[in-house]
mmCIF file of C-alpha atoms in Angstrom:
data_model
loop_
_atom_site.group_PDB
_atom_site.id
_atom_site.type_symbol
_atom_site.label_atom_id
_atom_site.label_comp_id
_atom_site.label_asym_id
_atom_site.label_seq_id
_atom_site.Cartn_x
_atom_site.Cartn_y
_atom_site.Cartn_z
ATOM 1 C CA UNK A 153 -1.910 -53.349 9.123
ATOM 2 C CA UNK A 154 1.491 -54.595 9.475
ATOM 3 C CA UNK A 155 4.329 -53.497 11.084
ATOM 4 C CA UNK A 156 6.012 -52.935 7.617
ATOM 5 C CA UNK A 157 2.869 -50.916 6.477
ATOM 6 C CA UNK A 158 2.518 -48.781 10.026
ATOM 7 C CA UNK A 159 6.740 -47.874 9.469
ATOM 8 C CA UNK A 160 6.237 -46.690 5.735
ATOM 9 C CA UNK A 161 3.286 -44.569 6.569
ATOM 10 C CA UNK A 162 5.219 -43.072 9.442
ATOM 11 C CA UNK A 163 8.023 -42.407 7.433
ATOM 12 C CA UNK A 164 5.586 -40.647 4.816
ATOM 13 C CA UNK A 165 4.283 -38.822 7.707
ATOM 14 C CA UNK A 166 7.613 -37.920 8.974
ATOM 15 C CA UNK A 167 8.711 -36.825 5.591
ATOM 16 C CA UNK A 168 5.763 -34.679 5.163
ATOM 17 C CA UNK A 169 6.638 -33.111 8.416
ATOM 18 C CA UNK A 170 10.107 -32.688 7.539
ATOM 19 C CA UNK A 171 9.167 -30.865 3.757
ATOM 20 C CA UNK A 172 6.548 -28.393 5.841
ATOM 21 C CA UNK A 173 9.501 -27.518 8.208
ATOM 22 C CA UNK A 174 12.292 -26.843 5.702
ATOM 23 C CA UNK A 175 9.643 -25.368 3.183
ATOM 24 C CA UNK A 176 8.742 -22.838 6.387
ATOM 25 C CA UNK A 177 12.399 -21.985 7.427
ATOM 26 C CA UNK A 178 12.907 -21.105 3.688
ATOM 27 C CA UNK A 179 10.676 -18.680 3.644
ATOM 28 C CA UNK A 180 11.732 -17.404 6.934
ATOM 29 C CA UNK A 181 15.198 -17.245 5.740
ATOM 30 C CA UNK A 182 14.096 -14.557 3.043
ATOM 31 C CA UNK A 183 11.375 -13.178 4.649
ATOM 32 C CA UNK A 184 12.877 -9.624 4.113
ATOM 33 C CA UNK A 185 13.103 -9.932 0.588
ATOM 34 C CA UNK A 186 9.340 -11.347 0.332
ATOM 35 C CA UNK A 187 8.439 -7.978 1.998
ATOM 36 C CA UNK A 188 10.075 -6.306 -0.625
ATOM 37 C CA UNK A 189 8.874 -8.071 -3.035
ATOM 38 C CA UNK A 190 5.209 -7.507 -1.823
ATOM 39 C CA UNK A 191 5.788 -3.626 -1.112
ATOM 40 C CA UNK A 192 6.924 -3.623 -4.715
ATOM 41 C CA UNK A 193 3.758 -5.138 -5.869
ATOM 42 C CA UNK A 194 1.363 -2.834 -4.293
ATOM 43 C CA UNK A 195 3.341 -0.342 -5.222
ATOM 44 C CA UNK A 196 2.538 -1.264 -9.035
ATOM 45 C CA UNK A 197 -1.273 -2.164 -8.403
ATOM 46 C CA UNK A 198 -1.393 1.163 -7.071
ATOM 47 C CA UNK A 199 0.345 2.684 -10.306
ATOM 48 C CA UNK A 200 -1.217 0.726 -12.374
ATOM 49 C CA UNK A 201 -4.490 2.772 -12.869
ATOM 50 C CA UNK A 202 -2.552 5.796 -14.181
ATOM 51 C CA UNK A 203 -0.619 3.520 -16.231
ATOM 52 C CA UNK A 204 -4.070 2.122 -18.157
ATOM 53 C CA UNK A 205 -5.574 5.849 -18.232
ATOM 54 C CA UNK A 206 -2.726 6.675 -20.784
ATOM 55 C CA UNK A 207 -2.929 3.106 -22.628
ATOM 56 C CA UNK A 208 -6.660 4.037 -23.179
ATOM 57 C CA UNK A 209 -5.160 7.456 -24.657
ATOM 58 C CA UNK A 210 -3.004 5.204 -27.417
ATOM 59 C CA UNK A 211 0.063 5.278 -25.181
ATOM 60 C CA UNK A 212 2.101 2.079 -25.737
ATOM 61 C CA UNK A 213 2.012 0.249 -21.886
ATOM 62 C CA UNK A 214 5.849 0.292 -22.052
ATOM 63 C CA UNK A 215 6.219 4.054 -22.823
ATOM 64 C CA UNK A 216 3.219 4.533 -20.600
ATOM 65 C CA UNK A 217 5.199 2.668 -17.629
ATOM 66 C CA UNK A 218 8.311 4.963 -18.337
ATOM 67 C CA UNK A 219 5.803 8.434 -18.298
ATOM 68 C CA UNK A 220 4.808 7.335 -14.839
ATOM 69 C CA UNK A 221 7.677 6.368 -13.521
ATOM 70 C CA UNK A 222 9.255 9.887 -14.849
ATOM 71 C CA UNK A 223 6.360 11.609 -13.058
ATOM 72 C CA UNK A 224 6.868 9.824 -10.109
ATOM 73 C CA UNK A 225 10.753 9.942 -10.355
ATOM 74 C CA UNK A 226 10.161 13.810 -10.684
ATOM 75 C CA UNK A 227 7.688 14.637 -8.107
ATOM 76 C CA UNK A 228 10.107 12.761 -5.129
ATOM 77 C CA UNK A 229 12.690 14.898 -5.958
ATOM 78 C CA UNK A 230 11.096 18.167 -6.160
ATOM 79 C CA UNK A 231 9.527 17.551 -2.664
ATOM 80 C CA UNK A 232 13.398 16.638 -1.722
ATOM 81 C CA UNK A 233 14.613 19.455 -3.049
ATOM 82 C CA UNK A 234 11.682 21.439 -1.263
ATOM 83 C CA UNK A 235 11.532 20.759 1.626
ATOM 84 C CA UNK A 236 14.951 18.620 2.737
ATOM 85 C CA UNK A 237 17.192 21.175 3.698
ATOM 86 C CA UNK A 238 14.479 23.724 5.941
ATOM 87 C CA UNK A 239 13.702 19.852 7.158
ATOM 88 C CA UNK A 240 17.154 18.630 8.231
ATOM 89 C CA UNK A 241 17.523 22.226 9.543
ATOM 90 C CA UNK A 242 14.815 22.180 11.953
ATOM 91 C CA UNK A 243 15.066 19.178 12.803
ATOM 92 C CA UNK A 244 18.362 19.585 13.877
ATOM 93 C CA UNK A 245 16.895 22.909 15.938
ATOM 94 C CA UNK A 246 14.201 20.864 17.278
ATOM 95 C CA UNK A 247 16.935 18.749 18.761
ATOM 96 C CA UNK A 248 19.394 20.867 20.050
ATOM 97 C CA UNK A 249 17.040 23.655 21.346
ATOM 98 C CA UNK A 250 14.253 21.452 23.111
ATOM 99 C CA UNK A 251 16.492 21.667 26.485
ATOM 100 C CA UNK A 252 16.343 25.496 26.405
ATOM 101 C CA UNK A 253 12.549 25.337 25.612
ATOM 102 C CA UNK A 254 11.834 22.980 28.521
ATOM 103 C CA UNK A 255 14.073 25.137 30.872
ATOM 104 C CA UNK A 256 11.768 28.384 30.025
ATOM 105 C CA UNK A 257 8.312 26.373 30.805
ATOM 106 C CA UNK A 258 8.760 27.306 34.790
ATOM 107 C CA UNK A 259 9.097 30.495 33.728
ATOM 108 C CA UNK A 260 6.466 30.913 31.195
ATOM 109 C CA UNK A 261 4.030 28.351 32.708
ATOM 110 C CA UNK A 262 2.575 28.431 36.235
ATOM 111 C CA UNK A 263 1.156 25.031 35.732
ATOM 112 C CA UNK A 264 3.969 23.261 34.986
ATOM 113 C CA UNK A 265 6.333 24.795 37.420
ATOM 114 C CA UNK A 266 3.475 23.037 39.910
ATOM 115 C CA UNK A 267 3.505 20.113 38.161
ATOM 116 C CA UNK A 268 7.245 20.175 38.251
ATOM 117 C CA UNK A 269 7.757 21.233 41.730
ATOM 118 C CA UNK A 270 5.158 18.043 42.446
ATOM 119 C CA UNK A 271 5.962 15.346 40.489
ATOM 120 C CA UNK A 272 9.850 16.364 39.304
ATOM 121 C CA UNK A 273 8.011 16.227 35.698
ATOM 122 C CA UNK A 274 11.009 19.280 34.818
ATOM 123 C CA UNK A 275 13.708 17.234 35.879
ATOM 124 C CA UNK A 276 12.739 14.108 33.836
ATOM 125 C CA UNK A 277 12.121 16.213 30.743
ATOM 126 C CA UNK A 278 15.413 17.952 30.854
ATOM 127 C CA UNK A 279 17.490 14.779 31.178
ATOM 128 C CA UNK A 280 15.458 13.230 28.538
ATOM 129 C CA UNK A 281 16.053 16.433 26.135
ATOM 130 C CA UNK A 282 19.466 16.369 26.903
ATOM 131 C CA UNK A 283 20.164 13.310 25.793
ATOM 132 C CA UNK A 284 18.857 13.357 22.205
ATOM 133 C CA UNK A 285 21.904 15.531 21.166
ATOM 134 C CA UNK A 286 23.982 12.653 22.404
ATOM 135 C CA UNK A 287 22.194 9.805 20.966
ATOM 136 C CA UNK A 288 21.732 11.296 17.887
ATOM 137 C CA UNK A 289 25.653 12.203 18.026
ATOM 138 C CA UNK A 290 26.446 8.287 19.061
ATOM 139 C CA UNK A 291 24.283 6.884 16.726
ATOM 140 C CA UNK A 292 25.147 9.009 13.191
ATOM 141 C CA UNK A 293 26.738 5.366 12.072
ATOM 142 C CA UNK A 294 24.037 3.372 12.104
ATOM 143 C CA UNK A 295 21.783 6.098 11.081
ATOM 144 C CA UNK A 296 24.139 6.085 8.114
ATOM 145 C CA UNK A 297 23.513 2.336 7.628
ATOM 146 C CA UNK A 298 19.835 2.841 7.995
ATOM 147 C CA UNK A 299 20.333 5.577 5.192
ATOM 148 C CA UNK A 300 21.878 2.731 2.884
ATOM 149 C CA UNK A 301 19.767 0.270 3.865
ATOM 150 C CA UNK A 302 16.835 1.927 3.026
ATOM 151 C CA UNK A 303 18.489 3.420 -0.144
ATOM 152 C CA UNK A 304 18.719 -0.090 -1.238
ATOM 153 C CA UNK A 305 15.749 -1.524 0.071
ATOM 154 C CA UNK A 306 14.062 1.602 -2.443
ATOM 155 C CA UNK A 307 15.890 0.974 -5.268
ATOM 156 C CA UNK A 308 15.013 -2.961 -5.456
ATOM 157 C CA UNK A 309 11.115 -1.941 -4.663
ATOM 158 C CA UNK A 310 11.365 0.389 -7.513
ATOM 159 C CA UNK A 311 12.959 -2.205 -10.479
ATOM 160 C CA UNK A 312 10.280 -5.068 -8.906
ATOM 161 C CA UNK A 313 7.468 -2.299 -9.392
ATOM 162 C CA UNK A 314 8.743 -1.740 -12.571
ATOM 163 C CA UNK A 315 8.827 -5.696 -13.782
ATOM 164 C CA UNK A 316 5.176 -5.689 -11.783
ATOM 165 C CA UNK A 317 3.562 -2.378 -13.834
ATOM 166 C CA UNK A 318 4.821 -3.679 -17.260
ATOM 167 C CA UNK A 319 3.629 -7.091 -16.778
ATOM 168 C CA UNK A 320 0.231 -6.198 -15.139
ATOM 169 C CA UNK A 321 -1.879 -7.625 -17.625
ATOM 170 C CA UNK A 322 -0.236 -10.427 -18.098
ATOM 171 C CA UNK A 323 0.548 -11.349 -14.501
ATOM 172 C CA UNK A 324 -3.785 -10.796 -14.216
ATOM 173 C CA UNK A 325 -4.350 -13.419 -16.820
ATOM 174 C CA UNK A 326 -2.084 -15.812 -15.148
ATOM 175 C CA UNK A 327 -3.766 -15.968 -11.875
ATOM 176 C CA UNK A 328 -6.883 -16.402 -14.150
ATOM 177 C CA UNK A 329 -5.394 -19.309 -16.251
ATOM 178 C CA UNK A 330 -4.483 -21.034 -12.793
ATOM 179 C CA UNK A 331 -7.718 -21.696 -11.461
ATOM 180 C CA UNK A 332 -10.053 -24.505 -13.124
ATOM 181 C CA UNK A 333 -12.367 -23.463 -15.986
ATOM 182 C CA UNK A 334 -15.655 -23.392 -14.304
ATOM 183 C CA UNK A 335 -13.893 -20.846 -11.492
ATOM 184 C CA UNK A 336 -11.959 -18.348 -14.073
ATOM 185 C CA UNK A 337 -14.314 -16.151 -14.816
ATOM 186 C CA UNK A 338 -15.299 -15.948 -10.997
ATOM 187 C CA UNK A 339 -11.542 -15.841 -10.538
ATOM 188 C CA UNK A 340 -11.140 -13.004 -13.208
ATOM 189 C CA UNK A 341 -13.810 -10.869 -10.953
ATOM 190 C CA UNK A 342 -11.726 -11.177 -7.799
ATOM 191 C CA UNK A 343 -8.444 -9.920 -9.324
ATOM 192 C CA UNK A 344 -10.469 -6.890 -10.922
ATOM 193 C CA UNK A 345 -12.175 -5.858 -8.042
ATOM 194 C CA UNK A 346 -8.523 -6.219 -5.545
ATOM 195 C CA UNK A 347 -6.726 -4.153 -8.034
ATOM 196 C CA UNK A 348 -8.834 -1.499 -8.897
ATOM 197 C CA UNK A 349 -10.265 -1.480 -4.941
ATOM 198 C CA UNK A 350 -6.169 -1.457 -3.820
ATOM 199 C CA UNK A 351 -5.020 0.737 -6.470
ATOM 200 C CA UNK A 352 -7.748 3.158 -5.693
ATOM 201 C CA UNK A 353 -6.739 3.052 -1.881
ATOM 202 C CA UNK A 354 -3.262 3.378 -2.393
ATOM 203 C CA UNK A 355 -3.423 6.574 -4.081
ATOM 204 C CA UNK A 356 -6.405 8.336 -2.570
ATOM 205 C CA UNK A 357 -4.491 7.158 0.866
ATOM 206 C CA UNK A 358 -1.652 9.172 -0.598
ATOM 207 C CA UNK A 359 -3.138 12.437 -1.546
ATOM 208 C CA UNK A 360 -5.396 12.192 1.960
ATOM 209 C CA UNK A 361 -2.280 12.185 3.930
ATOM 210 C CA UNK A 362 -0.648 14.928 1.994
ATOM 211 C CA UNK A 363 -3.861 17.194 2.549
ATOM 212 C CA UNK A 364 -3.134 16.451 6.115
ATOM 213 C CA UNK A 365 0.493 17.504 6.133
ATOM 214 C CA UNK A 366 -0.639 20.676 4.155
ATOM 215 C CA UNK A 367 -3.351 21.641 6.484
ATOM 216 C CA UNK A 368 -1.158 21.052 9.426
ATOM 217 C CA UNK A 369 1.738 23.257 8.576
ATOM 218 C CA UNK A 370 -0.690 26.130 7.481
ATOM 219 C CA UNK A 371 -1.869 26.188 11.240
ATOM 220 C CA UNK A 372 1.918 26.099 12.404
ATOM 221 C CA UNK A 373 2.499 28.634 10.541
ATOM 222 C CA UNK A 374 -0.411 31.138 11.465
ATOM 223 C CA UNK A 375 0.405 30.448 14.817
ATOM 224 C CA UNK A 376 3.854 30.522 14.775
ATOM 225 C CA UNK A 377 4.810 27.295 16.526
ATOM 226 C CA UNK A 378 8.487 26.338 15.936
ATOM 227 C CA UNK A 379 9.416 23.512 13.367
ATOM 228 C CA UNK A 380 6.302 23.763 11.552
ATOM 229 C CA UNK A 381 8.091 21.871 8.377
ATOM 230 C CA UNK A 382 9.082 18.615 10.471
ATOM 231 C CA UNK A 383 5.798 18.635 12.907
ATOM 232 C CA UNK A 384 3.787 18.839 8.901
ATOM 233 C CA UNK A 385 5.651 15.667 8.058
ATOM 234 C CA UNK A 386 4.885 13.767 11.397
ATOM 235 C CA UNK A 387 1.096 14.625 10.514
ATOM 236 C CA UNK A 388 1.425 13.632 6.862
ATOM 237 C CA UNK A 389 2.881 10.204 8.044
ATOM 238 C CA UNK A 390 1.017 9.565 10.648
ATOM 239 C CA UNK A 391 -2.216 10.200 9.159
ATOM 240 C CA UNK A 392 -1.871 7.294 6.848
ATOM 241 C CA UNK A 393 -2.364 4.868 9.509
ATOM 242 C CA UNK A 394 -6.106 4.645 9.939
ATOM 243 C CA UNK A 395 -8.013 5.754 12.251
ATOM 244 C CA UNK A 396 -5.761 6.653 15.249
ATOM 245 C CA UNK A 397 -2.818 7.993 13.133
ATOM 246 C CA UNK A 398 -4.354 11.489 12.736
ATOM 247 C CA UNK A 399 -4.974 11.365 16.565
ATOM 248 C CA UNK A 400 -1.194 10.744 17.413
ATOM 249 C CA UNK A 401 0.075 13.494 15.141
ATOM 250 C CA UNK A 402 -2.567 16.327 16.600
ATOM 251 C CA UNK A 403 -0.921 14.907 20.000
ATOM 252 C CA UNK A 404 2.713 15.244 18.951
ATOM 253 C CA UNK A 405 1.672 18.776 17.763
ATOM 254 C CA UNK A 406 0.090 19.670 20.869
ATOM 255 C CA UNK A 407 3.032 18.034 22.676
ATOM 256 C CA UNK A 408 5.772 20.648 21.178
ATOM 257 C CA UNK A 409 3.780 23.747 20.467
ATOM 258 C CA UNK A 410 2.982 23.592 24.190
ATOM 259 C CA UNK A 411 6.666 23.424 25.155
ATOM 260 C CA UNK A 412 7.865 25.652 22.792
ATOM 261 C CA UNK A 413 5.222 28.240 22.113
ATOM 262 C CA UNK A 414 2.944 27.855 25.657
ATOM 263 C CA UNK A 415 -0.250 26.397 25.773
ATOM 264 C CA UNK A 416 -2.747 28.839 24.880
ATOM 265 C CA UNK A 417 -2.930 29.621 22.254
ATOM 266 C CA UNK A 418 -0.388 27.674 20.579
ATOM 267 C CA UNK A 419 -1.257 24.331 21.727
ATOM 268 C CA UNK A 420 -4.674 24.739 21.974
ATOM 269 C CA UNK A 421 -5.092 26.848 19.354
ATOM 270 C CA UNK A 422 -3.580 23.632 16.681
ATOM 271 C CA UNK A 423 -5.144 21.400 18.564
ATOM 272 C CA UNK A 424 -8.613 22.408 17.771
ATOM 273 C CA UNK A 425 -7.560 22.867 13.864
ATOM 274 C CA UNK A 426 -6.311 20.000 13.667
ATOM 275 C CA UNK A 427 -9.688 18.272 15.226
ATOM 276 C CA UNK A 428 -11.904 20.612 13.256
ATOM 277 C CA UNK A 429 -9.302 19.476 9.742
ATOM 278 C CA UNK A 430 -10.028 15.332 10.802
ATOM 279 C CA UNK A 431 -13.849 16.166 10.973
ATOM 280 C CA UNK A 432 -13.695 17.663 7.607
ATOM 281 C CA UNK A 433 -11.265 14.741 6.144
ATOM 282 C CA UNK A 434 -13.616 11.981 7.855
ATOM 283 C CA UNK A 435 -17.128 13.422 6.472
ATOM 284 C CA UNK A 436 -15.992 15.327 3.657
ATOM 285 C CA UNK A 437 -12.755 14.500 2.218
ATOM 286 C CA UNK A 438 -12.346 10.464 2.527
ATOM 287 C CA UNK A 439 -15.485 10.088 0.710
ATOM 288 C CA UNK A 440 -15.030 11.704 -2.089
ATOM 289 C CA UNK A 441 -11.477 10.805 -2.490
ATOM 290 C CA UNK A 442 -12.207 6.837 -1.011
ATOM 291 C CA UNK A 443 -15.404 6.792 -3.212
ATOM 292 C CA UNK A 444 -14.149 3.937 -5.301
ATOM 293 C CA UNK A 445 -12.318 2.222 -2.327
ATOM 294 C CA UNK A 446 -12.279 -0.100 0.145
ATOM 295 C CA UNK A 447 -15.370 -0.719 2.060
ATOM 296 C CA UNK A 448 -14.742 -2.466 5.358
ATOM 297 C CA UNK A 449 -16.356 -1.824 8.946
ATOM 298 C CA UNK A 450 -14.206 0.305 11.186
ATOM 299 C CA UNK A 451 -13.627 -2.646 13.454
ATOM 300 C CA UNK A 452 -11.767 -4.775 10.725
ATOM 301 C CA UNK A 453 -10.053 -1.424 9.372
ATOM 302 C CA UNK A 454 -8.666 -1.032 13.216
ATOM 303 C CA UNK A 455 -7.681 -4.706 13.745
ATOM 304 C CA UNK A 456 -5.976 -4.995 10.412
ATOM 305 C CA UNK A 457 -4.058 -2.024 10.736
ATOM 306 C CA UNK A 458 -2.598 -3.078 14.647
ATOM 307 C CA UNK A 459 -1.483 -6.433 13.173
ATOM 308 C CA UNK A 460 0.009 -5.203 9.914
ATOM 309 C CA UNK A 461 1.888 -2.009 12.627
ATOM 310 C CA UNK A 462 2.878 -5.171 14.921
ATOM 311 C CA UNK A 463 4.415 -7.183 11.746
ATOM 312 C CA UNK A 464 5.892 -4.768 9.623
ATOM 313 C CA UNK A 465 4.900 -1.162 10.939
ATOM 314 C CA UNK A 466 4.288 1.550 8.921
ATOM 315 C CA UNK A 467 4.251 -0.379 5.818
ATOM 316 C CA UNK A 468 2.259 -3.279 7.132
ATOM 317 C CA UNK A 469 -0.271 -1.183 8.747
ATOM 318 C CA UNK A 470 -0.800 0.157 5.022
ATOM 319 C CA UNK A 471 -1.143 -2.790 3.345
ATOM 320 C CA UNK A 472 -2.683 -4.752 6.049
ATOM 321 C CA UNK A 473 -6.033 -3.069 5.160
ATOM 322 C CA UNK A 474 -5.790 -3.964 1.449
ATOM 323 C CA UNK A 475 -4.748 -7.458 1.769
ATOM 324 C CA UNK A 476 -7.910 -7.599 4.550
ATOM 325 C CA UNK A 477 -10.276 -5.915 2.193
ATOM 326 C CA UNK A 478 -8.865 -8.790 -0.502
ATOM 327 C CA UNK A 479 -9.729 -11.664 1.746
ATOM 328 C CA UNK A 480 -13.260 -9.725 2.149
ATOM 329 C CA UNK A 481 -13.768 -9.577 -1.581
ATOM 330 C CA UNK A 482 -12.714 -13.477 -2.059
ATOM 331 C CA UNK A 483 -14.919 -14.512 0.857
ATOM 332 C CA UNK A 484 -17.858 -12.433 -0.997
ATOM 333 C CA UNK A 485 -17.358 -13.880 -3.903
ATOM 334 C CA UNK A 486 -17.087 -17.340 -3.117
ATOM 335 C CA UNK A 487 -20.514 -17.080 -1.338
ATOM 336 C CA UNK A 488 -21.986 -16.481 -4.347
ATOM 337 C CA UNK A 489 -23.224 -19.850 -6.253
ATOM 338 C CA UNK A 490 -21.701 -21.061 -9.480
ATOM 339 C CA UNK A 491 -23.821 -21.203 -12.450
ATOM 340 C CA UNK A 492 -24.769 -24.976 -12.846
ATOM 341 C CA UNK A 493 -22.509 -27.092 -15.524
ATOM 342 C CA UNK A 494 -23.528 -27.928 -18.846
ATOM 343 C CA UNK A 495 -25.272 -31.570 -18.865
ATOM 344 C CA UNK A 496 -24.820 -32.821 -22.592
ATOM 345 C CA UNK A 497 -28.076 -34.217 -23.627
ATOM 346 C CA UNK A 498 -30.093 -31.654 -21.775
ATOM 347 C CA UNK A 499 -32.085 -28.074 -22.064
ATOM 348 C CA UNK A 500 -29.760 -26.623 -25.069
ATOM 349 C CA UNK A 501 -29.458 -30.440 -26.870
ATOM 350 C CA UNK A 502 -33.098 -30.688 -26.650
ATOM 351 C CA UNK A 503 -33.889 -27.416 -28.488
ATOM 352 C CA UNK A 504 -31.105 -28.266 -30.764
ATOM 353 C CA UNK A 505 -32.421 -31.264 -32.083
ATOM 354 C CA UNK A 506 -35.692 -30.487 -33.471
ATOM 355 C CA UNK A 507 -34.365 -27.193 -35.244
ATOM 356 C CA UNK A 508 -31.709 -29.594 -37.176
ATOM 357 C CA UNK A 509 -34.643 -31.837 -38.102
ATOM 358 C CA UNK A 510 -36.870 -29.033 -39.888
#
């Protein structure tokens, strides 16, 4: 090679470089709204099977798009109109009166006044109750812009979901179309089994979680723990991380109803329904429910989930497991041998021949 030839190739190789780098900080730059973007796509894969239950009952896909979003439009609200003001109410109790609660443990507790009177574990509870008045009170602003944020954030998921769950089958077709011929119809398989698998998951994720919020405030109720409304949301969202989310909300439950109600047998006593509730969900409910969903080994559902929580939290612990069980079904799929091409001249030719001769 000659020095002419070893500069161009280095400038190609530069120039590759260079594209990879700029193509990279690109999608950096709008990383936010490519998270939108894919939120708003589950969010219509997971829609989408109600959406083809009513287009196989003669419902035009449009109007059928527009029934579903009205249900769905409908249902937020109601629960809004439910349960947001006893909500904001006692949460706003929770955080003013937690101070008084914590003051009345040495009292009401022998236990912790020795655990206090050892370790200063009153003290450091006090100051830290005390001060969630005042950062709640410093931070109303950006809890404002949060508000809008997220208000806006919703409202562009929503129109994208909408685009998505009109233009399902179409969109499906395309990703078909792109691969060769020989690989469409294997192609075809893949996207049928990720959207009914994710669409299945979505929604039976959904309705699991709001069991788990149900069961929970029935317990807070019948043992008359304080705040049973905003502890019954913490389990409801919690519980849709897998595996370890219904263990954190029976702990936060635990948590208050022993400083506000006493330990036994308010704490223990939703403990232990809350544990005997997961046992029932875990053997009886997620398999029924889950049937048609997602089958991956606990150990990938766990991973998954704590990289999707450490990317984009909440949300990316959800989705982590779809997009997981996606890569699962591809990697299945593609183990699985072609059927051999078509040699002109061969097998079919052969047989062809001698019937055109006759």
């Amino acid at each position: 090679m000659t020095p002419a030839d070893v500069f161009r190739w280095g400038m190609a190789g530069a120039g590759g470089v260079a594209v990879i780098g700029v193509a990279l900080a690109a999608v950096w730059a709008v990383r936010g709204i490519l998270v939108l973007v894919l939120v708003a796509l589950f969010a219509a894969v997971s829609l989408d099977p109600a959406v083809r239950w009513l287009v196989r009952h003669r419902v035009h896909r449009p109007y059928a798009v527009m029934i579903i979003l009205v249900v769905v439009l409908g249902l937020v609200a109601l629960l809004f109109a439910g349960i947001g003001p006893p909500l904001v109410r006692q949460a706003g109790q929770l955080s003013t009166d937690l101070p008084r609660y914590i003051d009345d443990l040495d009292e009401r507790s022998r236990a912790f006044r020795d655990l206090s009177a050892r370790y200063g574990l009153g003290d450091r509870l006090n100051d830290l109750a005390a001060s969630v008045p005042e950062k709640v009170g410093t931070s109303l602003l950006s809890l404002f812009r949060t508000f809008l944020g997220v208000l806006a954030a919703a409202l562009t998921v929503l129109v994208l979901a909408l685009y998505f769950l009109a233009d399902m089958p179409r969109l499906r077709r395309r990703v078909q179309l792109m691969a060769p011929d020989r690989h469409r119809e294997r192609t075809r398989r893949i996207v049928d089994v990720v959207v009914d698998k994710v669409g299945s998951y979505m929604i039976g994720n959904l309705v699991i979680s709001l069991i788990a919020g149900v069961v929970a405030y029935v317990g807070l109720l019948v043992l008359g723990i304080p705040f049973a409304l905003p502890l019954a949301l913490i389990v409801a969202v919690t519980d849709l991380i897998p595996l370890v989310g219904a263990t954190l909300g029976t702990a936060v439950c635990g948590l208050v109803a022993a400083i506000t109600a006493g330990l036994w047998p308010a704490a223990v006593g939703i403990v232990v329904w809350l544990l005997i509730y997961q046992q029932i969900e875990n053997y009886v409910i997620v398999p029924k429910v889950m049937k048609q969903s997602l089958d991956m080994p606990a150990l990938e559902v766990l991973l998954a989930s704590l990289l999707g929580a450490g990317l984009l939290g909440l949300v990316g612990a959800l989705m982590a497991i779809p997009i997981a069980a996606t890569f699962r079904a591809i990697h299945a799929e593609l183990r699985t041998p072609l059927p051999p091409e078509h040699v002109p001249g061969t097998d079919h030719d052969s047989e062809a021949d001698p019937a055109g001769t006759q």
